[in-house]
Amino acid sequence: HGYGKLCYSGDKNILTLESDWNNDLPSGTSKIIYSDGSIYTGTIVYMDNKPLPNGTGKISFSDNSEYLELYPNFGHNTFENTLNYKNGNKFTGNIDLEYNECPIFTGKGLFSYSDKNEIYESVESEWKIDKPIGKSNIKFRNGNFYSGEIKWENNEPIMNGKGIFESPTESYEGNYQNNIKNGYGITTFKVNSVKYTGNYETGSMSGYGELYTFLKDLKNKFIPSFPILIKSIWKNNKPFSETMYQVNN
């Protein structure tokens, strides 16, 4: 009865349990120290003489872990939580965690980057075993936005597959391969309403495509009243064979 420390001998995961005790049961806020050096402080359940985190608390990870701390809300092993990384990144969402094992992203979640990352602001997605699945939303630090399929490498997203990219200057809907336009896609340039529909190869218009654009005057400025459609086989953003110019009155 009262405060006490229980030491575990031969247990692979748990070293000690510190808590207030009442009738041989821990009560209130407890502290679990794990064999890898991580520490859980919070509410628990006591089953078979072993503590299980349950409810709300905080996990502080060992010095050799990439994680800093985890604020879980346990429930059926999957819970809403905030996981802070030592580099300033953060994940908020659903995680699987058993005892002090590494957190595993599962279900909906938002991965946010520290200000030190100059490219990405956040990635929102459905997650399975630490990997985003299905459609993901990427917010870039410069205000650009992408919604679509991605790959996940070293905790950073790579546009890969079908998606929609938006920037202040253009909108692109089509296929990506390793962050580069590749395959069929549609690009609309927002400033002058020029639109390309067709094939891309390593980021350039290559293969068959159609460019909706406008004639230019002697000062190389677009003439909005003279739209044209260029149908051609393209290579490195230039038409080079079987080109047809069609003036739309």
Short mmCIF file of C-alpha atoms in Angstrom, two decimals:
data_model
loop_
_atom_site.label_atom_id
_atom_site.label_comp_id
_atom_site.label_asym_id
_atom_site.label_seq_id
_atom_site.Cartn_x
_atom_site.Cartn_y
_atom_site.Cartn_z
CA HIS A 1 0.00 0.00 0.00
CA GLY A 2 1.41 3.42 -1.01
CA TYR A 3 4.25 4.23 -3.36
CA GLY A 4 6.50 1.40 -4.49
CA LYS A 5 8.72 0.01 -7.25
CA LEU A 6 8.28 -3.46 -8.73
CA CYS A 7 11.34 -4.94 -10.47
CA TYR A 8 10.96 -7.57 -13.18
CA SER A 9 13.59 -10.29 -13.44
CA GLY A 10 14.00 -12.10 -16.74
CA ASP A 11 11.34 -10.08 -18.59
CA LYS A 12 12.37 -9.15 -22.12
CA ASN A 13 10.50 -5.85 -22.20
CA ILE A 14 9.95 -4.41 -18.74
CA LEU A 15 12.56 -3.50 -16.13
CA THR A 16 10.55 -1.73 -13.44
CA LEU A 17 7.10 -0.42 -12.56
CA GLU A 18 6.74 2.56 -10.23
CA SER A 19 3.31 3.49 -8.91
CA ASP A 20 1.06 4.16 -5.97
CA TRP A 21 -0.39 0.85 -4.83
CA ASN A 22 -3.72 -0.06 -3.32
CA ASN A 23 -4.58 -3.65 -2.37
CA ASP A 24 -1.66 -4.98 -4.45
CA LEU A 25 -2.75 -3.03 -7.54
CA PRO A 26 -1.15 0.08 -9.08
CA SER A 27 -3.38 3.14 -9.11
CA GLY A 28 -3.22 6.60 -10.62
CA THR A 29 -0.27 7.61 -12.75
CA SER A 30 2.38 4.92 -13.13
CA LYS A 31 5.88 4.80 -14.60
CA ILE A 32 7.15 1.88 -16.68
CA ILE A 33 10.83 1.62 -17.56
CA TYR A 34 11.53 -0.69 -20.50
CA SER A 35 14.65 -2.68 -21.26
CA ASP A 36 15.58 -0.50 -24.25
CA GLY A 37 15.63 2.63 -22.09
CA SER A 38 12.25 4.07 -23.07
CA ILE A 39 9.86 5.21 -20.35
CA TYR A 40 6.08 5.34 -20.19
CA THR A 41 4.35 7.65 -17.72
CA GLY A 42 0.56 7.57 -17.52
CA THR A 43 -2.44 5.42 -16.74
CA ILE A 44 -2.23 1.64 -17.06
CA VAL A 45 -4.09 -1.61 -16.59
CA TYR A 46 -2.51 -4.41 -14.57
CA MET A 47 -2.89 -7.88 -16.09
CA ASP A 48 -1.06 -11.06 -15.06
CA ASN A 49 1.22 -8.96 -12.85
CA LYS A 50 2.31 -6.87 -15.82
CA PRO A 51 1.49 -3.23 -16.62
CA LEU A 52 -0.11 -2.28 -19.93
CA PRO A 53 -0.38 1.38 -20.98
CA ASN A 54 -4.04 2.26 -21.12
CA GLY A 55 -5.67 5.66 -21.47
CA THR A 56 -3.44 8.72 -21.74
CA GLY A 57 0.24 9.16 -21.03
CA LYS A 58 3.66 9.91 -22.45
CA ILE A 59 6.39 7.68 -23.84
CA SER A 60 9.94 9.05 -23.79
CA PHE A 61 12.23 7.11 -26.10
CA SER A 62 15.83 6.08 -25.54
CA ASP A 63 18.74 8.22 -26.70
CA ASN A 64 19.48 5.99 -29.70
CA SER A 65 15.93 6.26 -31.08
CA GLU A 66 14.88 8.71 -33.81
CA TYR A 67 11.73 9.41 -31.76
CA LEU A 68 11.59 11.95 -28.95
CA GLU A 69 8.25 11.35 -27.26
CA LEU A 70 4.79 9.98 -27.89
CA TYR A 71 1.53 11.21 -26.38
CA PRO A 72 -0.85 8.29 -26.83
CA ASN A 73 -4.50 7.75 -26.10
CA PHE A 74 -4.71 3.98 -25.99
CA GLY A 75 -7.76 2.05 -27.08
CA HIS A 76 -7.86 -1.35 -28.76
CA ASN A 77 -4.15 -0.96 -29.59
CA THR A 78 -4.87 1.76 -32.17
CA PHE A 79 -5.09 5.29 -30.90
CA GLU A 80 -5.04 8.97 -31.71
CA ASN A 81 -1.71 10.38 -30.68
CA THR A 82 1.08 12.82 -31.34
CA LEU A 83 4.53 11.40 -32.06
CA ASN A 84 7.42 13.87 -31.90
CA TYR A 85 10.73 13.18 -33.63
CA LYS A 86 14.06 14.44 -32.39
CA ASN A 87 14.58 16.33 -35.66
CA GLY A 88 11.38 18.34 -35.13
CA ASN A 89 9.07 16.30 -37.39
CA LYS A 90 5.70 15.19 -36.01
CA PHE A 91 3.06 12.57 -36.79
CA THR A 92 -0.52 12.99 -35.61
CA GLY A 93 -2.99 10.18 -36.16
CA ASN A 94 -3.47 6.46 -35.69
CA ILE A 95 -0.62 4.24 -34.51
CA ASP A 96 -0.19 0.64 -33.48
CA LEU A 97 2.00 0.14 -30.44
CA GLU A 98 2.51 -2.85 -28.17
CA TYR A 99 4.55 -2.31 -25.03
CA ASN A 100 7.54 -0.21 -26.08
CA GLU A 101 7.85 -1.41 -29.66
CA CYS A 102 8.45 1.09 -32.47
CA PRO A 103 5.32 3.07 -33.37
CA ILE A 104 3.67 1.88 -36.59
CA PHE A 105 1.50 4.31 -38.58
CA THR A 106 -1.87 2.79 -39.46
CA GLY A 107 -5.08 4.48 -40.57
CA LYS A 108 -5.47 8.22 -41.06
CA GLY A 109 -2.64 10.51 -40.11
CA LEU A 110 -0.76 13.74 -40.80
CA PHE A 111 3.04 13.81 -41.04
CA SER A 112 4.32 17.36 -40.45
CA TYR A 113 7.85 18.56 -41.10
CA SER A 114 9.98 20.89 -39.00
CA ASP A 115 10.85 24.34 -40.32
CA LYS A 116 14.31 22.99 -41.16
CA ASN A 117 12.78 21.12 -44.11
CA GLU A 118 12.72 23.69 -46.91
CA ILE A 119 10.68 21.57 -49.35
CA TYR A 120 7.80 19.87 -47.54
CA GLU A 121 5.28 21.16 -45.02
CA SER A 122 3.09 18.09 -44.49
CA VAL A 123 1.75 14.81 -45.91
CA GLU A 124 -1.81 13.69 -45.15
CA SER A 125 -2.76 10.13 -46.01
CA GLU A 126 -4.08 6.74 -45.06
CA TRP A 127 -1.20 4.68 -43.67
CA LYS A 128 -0.40 0.99 -43.50
CA ILE A 129 2.75 -0.30 -41.78
CA ASP A 130 4.38 3.14 -41.91
CA LYS A 131 3.63 3.61 -45.63
CA PRO A 132 1.05 5.95 -47.18
CA ILE A 133 -1.50 4.12 -49.32
CA GLY A 134 -4.03 5.38 -51.86
CA LYS A 135 -4.34 9.13 -52.44
CA SER A 136 -2.08 11.37 -50.38
CA ASN A 137 -2.03 15.15 -50.04
CA ILE A 138 1.31 16.97 -50.02
CA LYS A 139 1.68 20.59 -48.94
CA PHE A 140 4.92 22.16 -50.09
CA ARG A 141 6.72 24.89 -48.19
CA ASN A 142 6.43 27.26 -51.19
CA GLY A 143 2.62 26.92 -51.32
CA ASN A 144 2.40 24.26 -54.04
CA PHE A 145 0.03 21.33 -53.52
CA TYR A 146 -0.16 17.75 -54.79
CA SER A 147 -2.94 15.19 -54.41
CA GLY A 148 -2.40 11.68 -55.70
CA GLU A 149 -0.27 8.56 -55.53
CA ILE A 150 3.16 8.70 -53.91
CA LYS A 151 6.12 6.65 -52.75
CA TRP A 152 7.59 7.03 -49.26
CA GLU A 153 11.34 7.05 -48.79
CA ASN A 154 13.31 8.21 -45.73
CA ASN A 155 10.16 9.84 -44.31
CA GLU A 156 9.68 11.98 -47.42
CA PRO A 157 7.07 11.72 -50.21
CA ILE A 158 7.86 11.12 -53.88
CA MET A 159 5.15 11.85 -56.43
CA ASN A 160 4.72 8.56 -58.26
CA GLY A 161 1.64 7.49 -60.22
CA LYS A 162 -1.47 9.50 -61.02
CA GLY A 163 -2.03 12.84 -59.34
CA ILE A 164 -2.89 16.53 -59.55
CA PHE A 165 -0.26 19.23 -58.97
CA GLU A 166 -1.14 22.86 -58.34
CA SER A 167 1.20 25.85 -58.29
CA PRO A 168 0.66 29.59 -58.83
CA THR A 169 1.75 29.23 -62.46
CA GLU A 170 0.33 25.90 -63.63
CA SER A 171 -2.00 22.99 -62.98
CA TYR A 172 -1.03 19.47 -63.99
CA GLU A 173 -3.14 16.32 -63.94
CA GLY A 174 -1.49 13.13 -65.03
CA ASN A 175 1.22 10.62 -64.33
CA TYR A 176 4.43 11.07 -62.35
CA GLN A 177 7.50 8.91 -62.01
CA ASN A 178 9.88 9.81 -59.19
CA ASN A 179 8.65 13.43 -58.96
CA ILE A 180 8.88 13.94 -62.74
CA LYS A 181 6.06 14.16 -65.28
CA ASN A 182 6.13 10.93 -67.23
CA GLY A 183 3.37 9.44 -69.38
CA TYR A 184 0.02 11.01 -70.25
CA GLY A 185 -0.86 14.32 -68.68
CA ILE A 186 -2.64 17.66 -69.04
CA THR A 187 -0.91 20.94 -68.15
CA THR A 188 -2.75 24.25 -67.99
CA PHE A 189 -0.67 27.39 -67.65
CA LYS A 190 -2.66 29.82 -65.53
CA VAL A 191 -1.17 33.09 -66.75
CA ASN A 192 -2.00 32.74 -70.46
CA SER A 193 -4.47 29.79 -70.54
CA VAL A 194 -2.13 27.74 -72.76
CA LYS A 195 -2.94 24.04 -72.40
CA TYR A 196 -1.01 20.93 -73.36
CA THR A 197 -2.65 17.50 -73.56
CA GLY A 198 -0.46 14.55 -74.37
CA ASN A 199 2.58 12.52 -73.50
CA TYR A 200 5.55 13.45 -71.31
CA GLU A 201 8.94 11.84 -71.00
CA THR A 202 11.27 12.74 -68.12
CA GLY A 203 9.44 16.02 -67.58
CA SER A 204 9.35 17.21 -71.21
CA MET A 205 6.60 17.11 -73.83
CA SER A 206 7.60 14.03 -75.84
CA GLY A 207 5.47 11.82 -78.07
CA TYR A 208 2.07 12.77 -79.43
CA GLY A 209 0.42 15.80 -77.92
CA GLU A 210 -1.85 18.75 -78.59
CA LEU A 211 -1.01 22.30 -77.55
CA TYR A 212 -3.78 24.87 -77.35
CA THR A 213 -2.11 28.26 -77.56
CA PHE A 214 -2.27 31.64 -79.32
CA LEU A 215 -0.50 33.42 -82.17
CA LYS A 216 2.10 35.97 -81.11
CA ASP A 217 2.61 39.52 -82.33
CA LEU A 218 5.90 41.11 -83.35
CA LYS A 219 6.70 41.73 -79.68
CA ASN A 220 6.30 38.01 -78.96
CA LYS A 221 3.12 38.58 -76.97
CA PHE A 222 0.07 36.31 -77.21
CA ILE A 223 -2.90 37.54 -79.24
CA PRO A 224 -5.99 36.27 -77.33
CA SER A 225 -8.23 36.66 -80.40
CA PHE A 226 -6.14 34.19 -82.44
CA PRO A 227 -6.12 30.80 -80.74
CA ILE A 228 -4.40 27.88 -82.47
CA LEU A 229 -4.14 24.16 -81.86
CA ILE A 230 -0.84 22.43 -82.54
CA LYS A 231 -1.06 18.67 -83.06
CA SER A 232 2.31 17.04 -83.32
CA ILE A 233 4.85 14.49 -82.27
CA TRP A 234 6.92 16.33 -79.67
CA LYS A 235 10.48 15.97 -78.49
CA ASN A 236 12.01 17.95 -75.63
CA ASN A 237 9.07 20.41 -75.61
CA LYS A 238 9.27 21.09 -79.37
CA PRO A 239 7.11 19.82 -82.27
CA PHE A 240 9.26 18.14 -84.89
CA SER A 241 7.09 16.04 -87.21
CA GLU A 242 3.57 15.74 -88.60
CA THR A 243 2.66 19.13 -87.20
CA MET A 244 -0.75 20.62 -87.95
CA TYR A 245 -1.76 24.17 -87.10
CA GLN A 246 -5.46 24.71 -86.80
CA VAL A 247 -6.85 28.21 -86.37
CA ASN A 248 -10.05 28.30 -84.33
CA ASN A 249 -12.23 31.20 -85.31
#
